[in-house]
Amino acid sequence: MALSTSGFGTREEAWPALPFAEWKDTYATLHRYTQVLGKVRLALTPPENHWWNVSFRVTSRGLTTGLIPYGNGSFEVDFDFLANELRFLTSRGDVRVMELTARSVAEFYRDVMSTLRELGVEVRIWEQPVEIPDDTTPFSQDTHHATYVPGHVRNWWRALLQAHIAMKEFRAGFTGKCSPVQFFWGSFDLAVTRFGGRPAPARPGADAVTAEAYCEEVCSVGFWPGTEALGGAAFYCYAAPEPKGFAEASVKPAGAGYDANLKEFLLPYEAVRRAEDPRAFLLDFFQSTYDACADLGKWDRARCERPLIIPESVKGAWRSVTLPEQPPAESSP
């Protein structure tokens, strides 16, 4: 792959290789680390629609819980993957730092809870990990996940950062209801969700989490580490409820395909990083899969994709795609 410099480094540095077999043990450990802090956030933040109160945000150094209210103040916890640190910051000015290094989940959980108590934060969480069906060992008893290779974490985070940048650009072209670009520690994926504006049919047997997440028609795109069977990291798109014909839709770019088991379109991360223009390649995937969802689902695209009202001087400064003056006529149902 030819290297080119742009902005803050080469393309290869921005889109590093993510061989799943090499980093899967670190991934499993880090997944549980994020769930410990995610459950603290869940316990202490007021509920928001579609569980947006529990998600993390990508930062220029890693991930953050964002502001968590407590008493008359607040705190936040940042994963700094460049310095290999977990930073606890409070509105009183307190700072505590834990090293991010190879340690068991049980030890990590103990030290996190101890640090929070030291800062005056009393919180109890449900210790069992979620959305990891093959292992439900409580955090305080998990001594078998203890791998943390900083280089592997940084490579994953750099890929996550590029995914975030592309998703922010994709989000800019939609003026209907849309989620933030957010990291879900349960499924360990980064996602942005567009809403069609209509309620969705109730899902039979859905638990409270699922029922709230999918109470409206949505189209979500995202990035996740994937599985060994799938060949590792991938970008995805799904529609809920899935409109008739979605699975057979023609989407871009070459290499993208529908997985009947997951009921999602997938685009391998490796195909993106090897593209001549990875971000444009990825945006083609996001846009074409969304087009299929919105058109087949008969979304009111004229309402959801109205032009932004912004000064021309600001438009000219954008790196993002140019917003259309009006939605294409054939897009409207």
Coordinates of C-alpha atoms in Angstrom, one line a residue:
M1 CA 0.0 0.0 0.0
A2 CA 1.4 3.4 -1.0
L3 CA 1.8 5.8 1.9
S4 CA 0.6 9.4 1.7
T5 CA 0.7 12.1 4.3
S6 CA -2.4 14.1 5.1
G7 CA -3.2 16.1 8.2
F8 CA -1.8 14.2 11.2
G9 CA 0.0 11.2 9.7
T10 CA 0.0 8.7 6.9
R11 CA -3.0 6.8 5.6
E12 CA -1.5 3.6 6.9
E13 CA -1.2 5.1 10.4
A14 CA -4.8 6.3 10.2
W15 CA -6.1 3.0 9.0
P16 CA -3.9 0.3 10.6
A17 CA -4.3 -3.4 10.1
L18 CA -6.5 -5.1 12.6
P19 CA -5.8 -8.8 12.5
F20 CA -8.5 -10.3 14.7
A21 CA -6.5 -13.3 15.8
E22 CA -3.7 -11.1 17.1
W23 CA -5.8 -8.8 19.3
K24 CA -8.9 -10.8 20.2
D25 CA -7.6 -11.5 23.8
T26 CA -7.0 -7.8 24.3
Y27 CA -10.3 -7.0 22.8
A28 CA -12.1 -9.3 25.2
T29 CA -10.4 -7.8 28.2
L30 CA -11.0 -4.2 27.0
H31 CA -14.6 -4.9 26.3
R32 CA -15.1 -5.8 29.9
Y33 CA -13.1 -2.8 31.1
T34 CA -15.4 -0.5 29.2
Q35 CA -18.5 -2.3 30.6
V36 CA -17.4 -1.6 34.2
L37 CA -17.4 2.2 33.5
G38 CA -20.4 2.0 31.3
K39 CA -22.5 0.4 34.1
V40 CA -21.3 3.2 36.4
R41 CA -22.7 5.7 33.8
L42 CA -25.9 3.7 33.5
A43 CA -26.4 3.7 37.3
L44 CA -25.9 7.5 37.7
T45 CA -27.3 9.2 34.7
P46 CA -31.0 10.1 34.0
P47 CA -32.5 7.8 31.3
E48 CA -32.7 9.3 27.8
N49 CA -34.5 8.1 24.7
H50 CA -33.0 5.0 23.0
W51 CA -30.5 4.7 25.9
W52 CA -28.3 7.6 24.6
N53 CA -27.4 8.4 28.2
V54 CA -25.2 5.3 28.6
S55 CA -23.0 5.6 25.6
F56 CA -19.4 6.8 25.4
R57 CA -17.9 9.3 23.0
V58 CA -14.7 9.1 20.9
T59 CA -12.0 11.6 21.9
S60 CA -8.7 12.6 20.3
R61 CA -6.9 10.3 22.8
G62 CA -9.5 7.5 23.3
L63 CA -12.9 7.3 24.8
T64 CA -14.8 9.2 27.5
T65 CA -17.8 8.4 29.6
G66 CA -18.8 12.1 29.3
L67 CA -20.2 14.0 32.2
I68 CA -21.8 11.9 34.9
P69 CA -23.8 13.9 37.5
Y70 CA -23.2 13.1 41.2
G71 CA -24.6 15.1 44.2
N72 CA -24.0 18.8 43.5
G73 CA -21.3 18.2 41.0
S74 CA -20.1 15.7 38.4
F75 CA -17.3 13.5 37.2
E76 CA -16.1 11.8 34.1
V77 CA -13.7 9.0 33.3
D78 CA -11.5 9.0 30.2
F79 CA -9.7 6.1 28.5
D80 CA -6.4 7.6 27.2
F81 CA -5.1 5.0 24.8
L82 CA -2.0 7.1 23.9
A83 CA -0.8 7.5 27.5
N84 CA -2.2 4.1 28.6
E85 CA -4.1 5.7 31.4
L86 CA -7.6 5.8 32.8
R87 CA -8.3 9.3 34.2
F88 CA -10.9 10.2 36.7
L89 CA -11.8 13.9 36.7
T90 CA -14.3 15.7 39.0
S91 CA -15.9 19.1 39.1
R92 CA -14.1 19.8 42.4
G93 CA -10.8 19.6 40.5
D94 CA -9.9 16.1 41.7
V95 CA -7.8 14.0 39.4
R96 CA -6.9 10.3 39.8
V97 CA -5.0 8.2 37.3
M98 CA -5.0 4.4 36.8
E99 CA -2.5 2.8 34.5
L100 CA -4.0 0.9 31.6
T101 CA -2.0 -2.3 31.6
A102 CA -2.4 -6.0 31.6
R103 CA -4.4 -6.9 34.6
S104 CA -7.4 -9.1 35.2
V105 CA -10.9 -7.8 34.9
A106 CA -11.4 -8.5 38.6
E107 CA -8.4 -6.4 39.5
F108 CA -9.5 -3.6 37.2
Y109 CA -13.0 -3.6 38.7
R110 CA -11.6 -3.5 42.2
D111 CA -9.4 -0.6 41.5
V112 CA -12.1 1.4 39.6
M113 CA -14.6 1.0 42.4
S114 CA -11.9 1.9 45.0
T115 CA -10.9 5.0 43.1
L116 CA -14.6 6.1 42.9
R117 CA -15.1 5.6 46.6
E118 CA -11.9 7.6 47.3
L119 CA -13.4 10.4 45.2
G120 CA -16.6 10.2 47.3
V121 CA -18.7 8.4 44.6
E122 CA -20.8 5.6 46.0
V123 CA -22.3 3.4 43.3
R124 CA -23.4 -0.2 43.0
I125 CA -23.5 -1.9 39.6
W126 CA -24.7 -5.3 38.3
E127 CA -21.4 -7.1 37.8
Q128 CA -22.4 -9.5 35.1
P129 CA -21.2 -8.4 31.6
V130 CA -23.9 -7.9 29.0
E131 CA -24.1 -8.9 25.3
I132 CA -21.3 -11.4 25.8
P133 CA -23.3 -14.6 25.8
D134 CA -20.4 -17.1 25.9
D135 CA -19.1 -15.7 29.3
T136 CA -21.2 -14.2 32.1
T137 CA -18.5 -14.3 34.8
P138 CA -19.1 -11.4 37.2
F139 CA -16.4 -8.7 37.0
S140 CA -15.2 -9.3 40.6
Q141 CA -14.6 -12.9 39.8
D142 CA -13.1 -12.6 36.3
T143 CA -9.5 -13.5 36.5
H144 CA -9.2 -15.2 33.1
H145 CA -9.4 -12.0 31.0
A146 CA -6.2 -10.2 31.7
T147 CA -4.6 -9.4 28.3
Y148 CA -3.9 -5.8 27.4
V149 CA -1.4 -5.0 24.6
P150 CA -1.3 -1.2 24.2
G151 CA -0.3 -1.3 20.5
H152 CA -3.3 -3.4 19.7
V153 CA -5.6 -1.0 21.6
R154 CA -4.2 2.0 19.8
N155 CA -4.6 0.4 16.4
W156 CA -8.2 -0.3 17.1
W157 CA -8.8 3.2 18.5
R158 CA -7.2 4.8 15.4
A159 CA -9.6 2.8 13.2
L160 CA -12.5 3.8 15.5
L161 CA -11.4 7.5 15.2
Q162 CA -11.5 7.2 11.4
A163 CA -14.9 5.6 11.6
H164 CA -16.1 8.4 13.8
I165 CA -14.9 11.1 11.4
A166 CA -16.7 9.4 8.5
M167 CA -19.9 8.9 10.5
K168 CA -19.9 12.6 11.6
E169 CA -19.7 13.5 7.9
F170 CA -22.5 11.1 7.0
R171 CA -24.6 12.5 9.8
A172 CA -24.3 16.0 8.4
G173 CA -26.4 15.1 5.4
F174 CA -29.5 14.3 7.5
T175 CA -31.6 16.9 9.2
G176 CA -34.3 14.6 10.7
K177 CA -34.0 13.0 14.1
C178 CA -30.6 11.4 14.4
S179 CA -28.5 10.0 17.2
P180 CA -25.0 11.3 18.1
V181 CA -22.1 9.2 16.9
Q182 CA -21.7 7.1 19.9
F183 CA -19.8 4.1 21.3
F184 CA -22.0 1.4 22.9
W185 CA -19.9 -0.6 25.4
G186 CA -22.4 -3.4 25.5
S187 CA -21.9 -4.4 21.9
F188 CA -18.5 -2.7 21.6
D189 CA -19.4 -0.8 18.5
L190 CA -19.6 2.8 17.2
A191 CA -22.8 3.7 15.6
V192 CA -25.0 6.6 14.3
T193 CA -28.7 6.1 13.8
R194 CA -31.1 7.9 11.5
F195 CA -34.9 7.9 12.4
G196 CA -37.6 7.7 9.7
G197 CA -40.2 9.6 11.8
R198 CA -42.7 6.8 12.3
P199 CA -43.3 4.5 15.3
A200 CA -42.1 0.9 14.7
P201 CA -44.2 -2.2 15.4
A202 CA -43.6 -3.7 18.9
R203 CA -41.0 -6.5 18.8
P204 CA -42.5 -9.7 20.2
G205 CA -40.8 -10.7 23.4
A206 CA -38.5 -7.7 23.4
D207 CA -37.0 -6.7 26.8
A208 CA -37.1 -3.1 28.0
V209 CA -33.7 -2.2 26.5
T210 CA -34.6 -3.5 23.1
A211 CA -38.2 -2.1 23.2
E212 CA -36.9 1.4 23.9
A213 CA -34.0 1.2 21.4
Y214 CA -36.3 0.2 18.5
C215 CA -39.6 1.9 19.2
E216 CA -39.2 4.0 16.0
E217 CA -38.2 3.1 12.5
V218 CA -34.4 3.4 12.2
C219 CA -31.4 2.9 9.9
S220 CA -28.1 2.4 11.7
V221 CA -24.6 2.3 10.4
G222 CA -21.6 1.4 12.5
F223 CA -18.2 -0.2 13.1
W224 CA -17.4 -3.2 15.2
P225 CA -14.4 -5.5 15.8
G226 CA -16.4 -8.4 14.4
T227 CA -15.6 -12.1 15.0
E228 CA -13.0 -14.5 13.8
A229 CA -15.6 -16.3 11.7
L230 CA -16.5 -13.1 9.9
G231 CA -12.8 -12.2 9.3
G232 CA -12.6 -9.5 11.9
A233 CA -13.6 -5.8 11.9
A234 CA -16.4 -4.6 9.6
F235 CA -18.7 -1.7 9.0
Y236 CA -22.4 -2.5 9.0
C237 CA -25.8 -1.2 8.2
Y238 CA -29.2 -2.5 9.3
A239 CA -32.8 -1.3 9.1
A240 CA -35.3 -1.9 11.8
P241 CA -37.9 -2.9 10.9
E242 CA -36.3 -4.2 7.7
P243 CA -38.4 -3.1 4.7
K244 CA -39.2 -5.7 2.1
G245 CA -36.5 -6.1 -0.5
F246 CA -33.7 -4.6 1.7
A247 CA -31.7 -7.8 1.7
E248 CA -31.6 -7.9 -2.1
A249 CA -30.8 -4.2 -2.6
S250 CA -27.9 -3.3 -4.7
V251 CA -25.4 -1.3 -2.6
K252 CA -21.9 0.2 -3.0
P253 CA -19.0 -0.4 -3.0
A254 CA -17.9 -3.7 -4.4
G255 CA -17.1 -6.0 -1.4
A256 CA -20.2 -5.0 0.6
G257 CA -22.8 -7.8 1.0
Y258 CA -25.8 -8.8 3.1
D259 CA -25.4 -11.3 5.9
A260 CA -28.6 -13.3 6.3
N261 CA -27.7 -14.4 9.8
L262 CA -27.0 -10.9 11.2
K263 CA -29.6 -9.3 8.9
E264 CA -27.1 -6.5 8.1
F265 CA -25.1 -5.3 5.2
L266 CA -21.4 -5.7 6.0
L267 CA -18.3 -4.1 4.5
P268 CA -14.9 -5.5 5.7
Y269 CA -12.7 -3.0 7.4
E270 CA -9.7 -4.4 5.4
A271 CA -11.4 -3.5 2.1
V272 CA -11.9 0.1 3.4
R273 CA -8.3 0.6 4.6
R274 CA -7.0 -0.7 1.2
A275 CA -9.2 1.6 -0.8
E276 CA -7.5 4.5 -2.7
D277 CA -9.7 6.9 -0.7
P278 CA -10.9 5.0 2.4
R279 CA -13.3 7.7 3.7
A280 CA -15.1 8.2 0.3
F281 CA -15.2 4.4 -0.1
L282 CA -16.9 4.1 3.3
L283 CA -19.3 7.0 2.7
D284 CA -20.5 5.2 -0.4
F285 CA -21.4 2.2 1.7
F286 CA -23.2 4.4 4.3
Q287 CA -25.1 6.3 1.7
S288 CA -26.1 3.5 -0.6
T289 CA -27.4 1.3 2.3
Y290 CA -29.3 4.2 3.8
D291 CA -30.8 4.9 0.4
A292 CA -32.0 1.4 0.2
C293 CA -33.6 1.6 3.6
A294 CA -35.2 5.0 3.1
D295 CA -36.6 4.3 -0.3
L296 CA -37.8 0.8 0.3
G297 CA -39.2 1.9 3.7
K298 CA -40.9 4.9 2.0
W299 CA -39.4 7.4 4.4
D300 CA -40.3 11.1 4.0
R301 CA -36.9 12.0 2.7
A302 CA -37.9 15.5 1.7
R303 CA -38.5 16.2 5.4
C304 CA -35.6 14.3 6.7
E305 CA -33.0 15.7 4.3
R306 CA -33.9 19.3 4.1
P307 CA -30.9 21.7 3.4
L308 CA -29.3 23.3 6.4
I309 CA -29.7 27.0 6.8
I310 CA -26.1 28.2 7.1
P311 CA -24.0 31.1 5.7
E312 CA -22.1 30.5 2.5
S313 CA -18.9 31.3 4.2
V314 CA -19.3 28.4 6.5
K315 CA -20.3 26.0 3.7
G316 CA -17.1 26.9 1.9
A317 CA -15.0 25.9 4.8
W318 CA -16.5 22.4 5.1
R319 CA -14.4 19.3 4.3
S320 CA -17.7 17.3 4.2
V321 CA -19.8 16.4 1.3
T322 CA -21.9 19.2 -0.2
L323 CA -25.5 19.1 0.9
P324 CA -28.0 19.1 -2.0
E325 CA -30.1 22.2 -2.6
Q326 CA -33.2 19.9 -2.4
P327 CA -33.7 16.1 -2.1
P328 CA -33.9 14.2 -5.4
A329 CA -37.5 14.1 -6.6
E330 CA -37.4 10.3 -6.9
S331 CA -36.4 10.0 -3.2
S332 CA -39.8 11.1 -1.9
P333 CA -42.4 8.5 -1.5

